[in-house]
mmCIF file of C-alpha atoms in Angstrom:
data_model
loop_
_atom_site.group_PDB
_atom_site.id
_atom_site.type_symbol
_atom_site.label_atom_id
_atom_site.label_comp_id
_atom_site.label_asym_id
_atom_site.label_seq_id
_atom_site.Cartn_x
_atom_site.Cartn_y
_atom_site.Cartn_z
ATOM 1 C CA UNK J 6 15.162 5.266 4.568
ATOM 2 C CA UNK J 7 15.111 8.174 7.034
ATOM 3 C CA UNK J 8 18.616 7.285 8.221
ATOM 4 C CA UNK J 9 19.958 7.141 4.670
ATOM 5 C CA UNK J 10 18.323 10.422 3.676
ATOM 6 C CA UNK J 11 19.675 12.153 6.791
ATOM 7 C CA UNK J 12 23.160 10.819 6.066
ATOM 8 C CA UNK J 13 23.116 11.728 2.356
ATOM 9 C CA UNK J 14 21.235 15.042 2.683
ATOM 10 C CA UNK J 15 22.269 16.438 6.085
ATOM 11 C CA UNK J 16 20.884 19.930 5.362
ATOM 12 C CA UNK J 17 17.406 18.655 4.584
ATOM 13 C CA UNK J 18 14.848 19.133 7.357
ATOM 14 C CA UNK J 19 13.109 15.748 7.316
ATOM 15 C CA UNK J 20 10.034 14.961 9.385
ATOM 16 C CA UNK J 21 7.788 11.923 8.958
ATOM 17 C CA UNK J 22 4.138 11.346 9.703
ATOM 18 C CA UNK J 23 1.803 8.417 9.088
ATOM 19 C CA UNK J 24 -1.678 9.230 7.831
ATOM 20 C CA UNK J 25 -4.402 7.779 5.669
ATOM 21 C CA UNK J 26 -4.611 8.596 1.994
ATOM 22 C CA UNK J 27 -7.356 11.263 1.955
ATOM 23 C CA UNK J 28 -5.610 13.532 4.516
ATOM 24 C CA UNK J 29 -2.312 12.831 2.751
ATOM 25 C CA UNK J 30 -3.626 14.134 -0.583
ATOM 26 C CA UNK J 31 -5.224 17.140 1.129
ATOM 27 C CA UNK J 32 -1.945 17.825 2.964
ATOM 28 C CA UNK J 33 -0.011 17.790 -0.304
ATOM 29 C CA UNK J 34 -2.505 20.136 -1.950
ATOM 30 C CA UNK J 35 -2.464 22.579 0.980
ATOM 31 C CA UNK J 36 1.318 22.538 1.414
ATOM 32 C CA UNK J 37 1.419 20.696 4.728
ATOM 33 C CA UNK J 38 3.479 17.929 3.118
ATOM 34 C CA UNK J 39 6.170 18.389 0.491
ATOM 35 C CA UNK J 40 6.253 14.724 -0.547
ATOM 36 C CA UNK J 41 4.462 11.521 0.335
ATOM 37 C CA UNK J 42 4.800 7.805 -0.248
ATOM 38 C CA UNK J 43 1.629 6.019 -1.268
ATOM 39 C CA UNK J 44 -0.004 3.677 -3.751
ATOM 40 C CA UNK J 45 -2.116 4.583 -6.784
ATOM 41 C CA UNK J 46 -4.658 5.362 -8.016
ATOM 42 C CA UNK J 47 -4.201 9.008 -7.175
ATOM 43 C CA UNK J 48 -5.690 12.235 -8.485
ATOM 44 C CA UNK J 49 -4.863 15.018 -10.896
ATOM 45 C CA UNK J 50 -2.481 17.706 -9.748
ATOM 46 C CA UNK J 51 0.097 15.376 -8.241
ATOM 47 C CA UNK J 52 3.358 14.329 -9.815
ATOM 48 C CA UNK J 53 4.682 10.880 -9.050
ATOM 49 C CA UNK J 54 7.628 8.560 -9.411
ATOM 50 C CA UNK J 55 7.202 4.814 -9.046
ATOM 51 C CA UNK J 56 9.833 3.540 -6.653
ATOM 52 C CA UNK J 57 9.120 -0.177 -6.336
ATOM 53 C CA UNK J 58 6.501 -2.711 -7.265
ATOM 54 C CA UNK J 59 5.658 -5.681 -5.110
ATOM 55 C CA UNK J 60 3.280 -8.633 -5.173
ATOM 56 C CA UNK J 61 -0.246 -8.330 -3.833
ATOM 57 C CA UNK J 62 -1.128 -11.216 -1.547
ATOM 58 C CA UNK J 63 -4.228 -12.830 -0.169
ATOM 59 C CA UNK J 64 -3.895 -12.662 3.606
ATOM 60 C CA UNK J 65 -5.405 -15.761 5.210
ATOM 61 C CA UNK J 66 -5.576 -16.991 8.786
ATOM 62 C CA UNK J 67 -3.107 -19.742 9.663
ATOM 63 C CA UNK J 68 -4.759 -23.100 9.109
ATOM 64 C CA UNK J 69 -6.994 -21.828 6.288
ATOM 65 C CA UNK J 70 -7.454 -24.532 3.620
ATOM 66 C CA UNK J 71 -5.743 -22.331 0.994
ATOM 67 C CA UNK J 72 -2.899 -21.140 3.239
ATOM 68 C CA UNK J 73 -0.431 -23.744 1.958
ATOM 69 C CA UNK J 74 -0.834 -22.776 -1.686
ATOM 70 C CA UNK J 75 2.110 -21.167 -3.482
ATOM 71 C CA UNK J 76 -0.231 -18.811 -5.348
ATOM 72 C CA UNK J 77 -3.949 -18.057 -5.638
ATOM 73 C CA UNK J 78 -6.258 -16.274 -8.023
ATOM 74 C CA UNK J 79 -8.616 -13.684 -6.622
ATOM 75 C CA UNK J 80 -11.545 -15.760 -7.909
ATOM 76 C CA UNK J 81 -10.564 -18.631 -5.618
ATOM 77 C CA UNK J 82 -11.500 -16.385 -2.676
ATOM 78 C CA UNK J 83 -15.055 -15.722 -3.879
ATOM 79 C CA UNK J 84 -16.774 -17.581 -1.031
ATOM 80 C CA UNK J 85 -14.754 -15.976 1.773
ATOM 81 C CA UNK J 86 -15.716 -13.324 4.298
ATOM 82 C CA UNK J 87 -13.608 -10.195 3.720
ATOM 83 C CA UNK J 88 -12.150 -7.501 5.960
ATOM 84 C CA UNK J 89 -11.312 -4.320 4.054
ATOM 85 C CA UNK J 90 -10.645 -0.649 4.617
ATOM 86 C CA UNK J 91 -13.642 1.722 4.793
ATOM 87 C CA UNK J 92 -14.865 2.926 1.430
ATOM 88 C CA UNK J 93 -14.419 6.474 2.718
ATOM 89 C CA UNK J 94 -10.677 5.905 3.200
ATOM 90 C CA UNK J 95 -9.986 6.578 -0.502
ATOM 91 C CA UNK J 96 -12.699 6.155 -3.094
ATOM 92 C CA UNK J 97 -10.294 5.738 -6.070
ATOM 93 C CA UNK J 98 -8.806 2.640 -4.395
ATOM 94 C CA UNK J 99 -12.202 1.168 -3.768
ATOM 95 C CA UNK J 100 -13.322 1.720 -7.360
ATOM 96 C CA UNK J 101 -10.203 -0.162 -8.484
ATOM 97 C CA UNK J 102 -10.880 -2.920 -5.908
ATOM 98 C CA UNK J 103 -14.502 -3.190 -7.064
ATOM 99 C CA UNK J 104 -13.353 -3.617 -10.652
ATOM 100 C CA UNK J 105 -10.843 -6.332 -9.761
ATOM 101 C CA UNK J 106 -13.472 -8.250 -7.767
ATOM 102 C CA UNK J 107 -15.934 -7.910 -10.693
ATOM 103 C CA UNK J 108 -13.280 -9.167 -13.101
ATOM 104 C CA UNK J 109 -12.762 -12.167 -10.794
ATOM 105 C CA UNK J 110 -16.492 -12.867 -10.968
ATOM 106 C CA UNK J 111 -17.758 -11.921 -7.524
ATOM 107 C CA UNK J 112 -18.674 -9.204 -5.066
ATOM 108 C CA UNK J 113 -16.844 -9.697 -1.761
ATOM 109 C CA UNK J 114 -18.823 -10.457 1.379
ATOM 110 C CA UNK J 115 -17.337 -7.668 3.520
ATOM 111 C CA UNK J 116 -18.007 -8.431 7.184
ATOM 112 C CA UNK J 117 -15.748 -5.785 8.792
ATOM 113 C CA UNK J 118 -13.959 -2.606 7.781
ATOM 114 C CA UNK J 119 -11.006 -0.950 9.487
ATOM 115 C CA UNK J 120 -8.645 1.780 8.286
ATOM 116 C CA UNK J 121 -5.536 0.296 9.933
ATOM 117 C CA UNK J 122 -3.528 -2.392 8.158
ATOM 118 C CA UNK J 123 -2.495 -3.729 11.556
ATOM 119 C CA UNK J 124 -6.156 -4.040 12.562
ATOM 120 C CA UNK J 125 -6.983 -5.826 9.309
ATOM 121 C CA UNK J 126 -4.155 -8.277 10.016
ATOM 122 C CA UNK J 127 -5.506 -8.839 13.528
ATOM 123 C CA UNK J 128 -8.994 -9.512 12.170
ATOM 124 C CA UNK J 129 -7.579 -12.037 9.692
ATOM 125 C CA UNK J 130 -5.545 -13.733 12.448
ATOM 126 C CA UNK J 131 -8.744 -13.964 14.531
ATOM 127 C CA UNK J 132 -10.506 -15.736 11.649
ATOM 128 C CA UNK J 133 -12.997 -12.908 10.973
ATOM 129 C CA UNK J 134 -12.185 -12.822 7.260
ATOM 130 C CA UNK J 135 -9.496 -12.584 4.604
ATOM 131 C CA UNK J 136 -8.005 -9.522 2.954
ATOM 132 C CA UNK J 137 -5.516 -8.561 0.263
ATOM 133 C CA UNK J 138 -2.426 -6.488 0.921
ATOM 134 C CA UNK J 139 0.985 -5.737 -0.498
ATOM 135 C CA UNK J 140 3.536 -8.328 0.560
ATOM 136 C CA UNK J 141 5.501 -5.744 2.584
ATOM 137 C CA UNK J 142 2.600 -5.686 5.086
ATOM 138 C CA UNK J 143 3.851 -9.110 6.209
ATOM 139 C CA UNK J 144 6.516 -7.202 8.167
ATOM 140 C CA UNK J 145 3.774 -5.862 10.457
ATOM 141 C CA UNK J 146 2.576 -9.258 11.697
ATOM 142 C CA UNK J 147 4.480 -12.525 11.671
ATOM 143 C CA UNK J 148 1.999 -14.787 13.489
ATOM 144 C CA UNK J 149 -1.568 -15.873 12.891
ATOM 145 C CA UNK J 150 -1.624 -14.958 9.199
ATOM 146 C CA UNK J 151 -0.266 -16.318 5.936
ATOM 147 C CA UNK J 152 0.501 -14.214 2.855
ATOM 148 C CA UNK J 153 -0.151 -16.037 -0.440
ATOM 149 C CA UNK J 154 0.668 -14.159 -3.673
ATOM 150 C CA UNK J 155 -2.265 -13.445 -5.983
ATOM 151 C CA UNK J 156 -1.486 -14.528 -9.538
ATOM 152 C CA UNK J 157 -0.410 -11.607 -11.709
ATOM 153 C CA UNK J 158 -1.182 -8.916 -9.124
ATOM 154 C CA UNK J 159 1.345 -6.312 -8.062
ATOM 155 C CA UNK J 160 1.173 -2.823 -6.616
ATOM 156 C CA UNK J 161 3.612 0.073 -6.923
ATOM 157 C CA UNK J 162 4.767 2.376 -4.167
ATOM 158 C CA UNK J 163 5.091 5.917 -5.424
ATOM 159 C CA UNK J 164 6.638 9.110 -4.186
ATOM 160 C CA UNK J 165 4.201 11.944 -4.914
ATOM 161 C CA UNK J 166 4.332 15.718 -4.717
ATOM 162 C CA UNK J 167 2.300 18.692 -5.843
ATOM 163 C CA UNK J 168 2.660 19.540 -9.537
ATOM 164 C CA UNK J 169 4.907 22.526 -10.116
ATOM 165 C CA UNK J 170 7.214 21.855 -7.158
ATOM 166 C CA UNK J 171 10.655 22.161 -8.755
ATOM 167 C CA UNK J 172 12.668 22.713 -5.589
ATOM 168 C CA UNK J 173 16.251 21.458 -5.650
ATOM 169 C CA UNK J 174 15.675 19.715 -2.306
ATOM 170 C CA UNK J 175 12.814 17.702 -3.822
ATOM 171 C CA UNK J 176 15.002 16.573 -6.717
ATOM 172 C CA UNK J 177 17.871 15.601 -4.404
ATOM 173 C CA UNK J 178 15.418 13.629 -2.248
ATOM 174 C CA UNK J 179 13.962 11.935 -5.340
ATOM 175 C CA UNK J 180 17.448 10.858 -6.423
ATOM 176 C CA UNK J 181 18.329 9.377 -3.021
ATOM 177 C CA UNK J 182 14.999 7.596 -2.558
ATOM 178 C CA UNK J 183 15.008 6.251 -6.127
ATOM 179 C CA UNK J 184 18.518 4.872 -5.644
ATOM 180 C CA UNK J 185 17.495 3.188 -2.386
ATOM 181 C CA UNK J 186 14.345 1.735 -3.934
ATOM 182 C CA UNK J 187 16.346 0.260 -6.815
ATOM 183 C CA UNK J 188 18.398 -1.690 -4.264
ATOM 184 C CA UNK J 189 15.256 -3.137 -2.601
ATOM 185 C CA UNK J 190 13.790 -6.471 -3.669
ATOM 186 C CA UNK J 191 10.089 -6.627 -2.794
ATOM 187 C CA UNK J 192 9.535 -9.716 -4.928
ATOM 188 C CA UNK J 193 10.831 -11.916 -2.109
ATOM 189 C CA UNK J 194 8.679 -12.800 0.863
ATOM 190 C CA UNK J 195 9.002 -10.646 3.985
#
């Protein structure tokens, strides 16, 4: 994406940074970031455009009894140990997660928490527990884990910015990124 934006918008000063959601939202509000890419739920005061939607998957260790399934329901994972992000990472996400677990009829047995998706994937590969992630996370680890789509679950990726930002550069960037996202197929496996 960075290469395409640089090619299509050569006058745009583009810098990237990876951060967790709470500092990202704070950075948008304080003007440190002009735009961000993230997943909902978010908060008031931010504008957003949904770019893509992709399946949410159960991430299981290789050899897990359910790893060969084509699809699972969240309820089928009720008896598993779970590895999840810390609740402090972004409370709106965790409220949404809590509700989806309740709707599936259980409270997860969370045995470890880590803020890094790569660490969560490592914990799953080590057999510590299972987790749920967007399918695109399968690009981060190709061994030791299996991604099985969860029936009817998907998650959008959104470009977000502070309300009231009407800069021409933002709108040009939105157009380029939206066009690129439309050409991406996240429904296929990694």
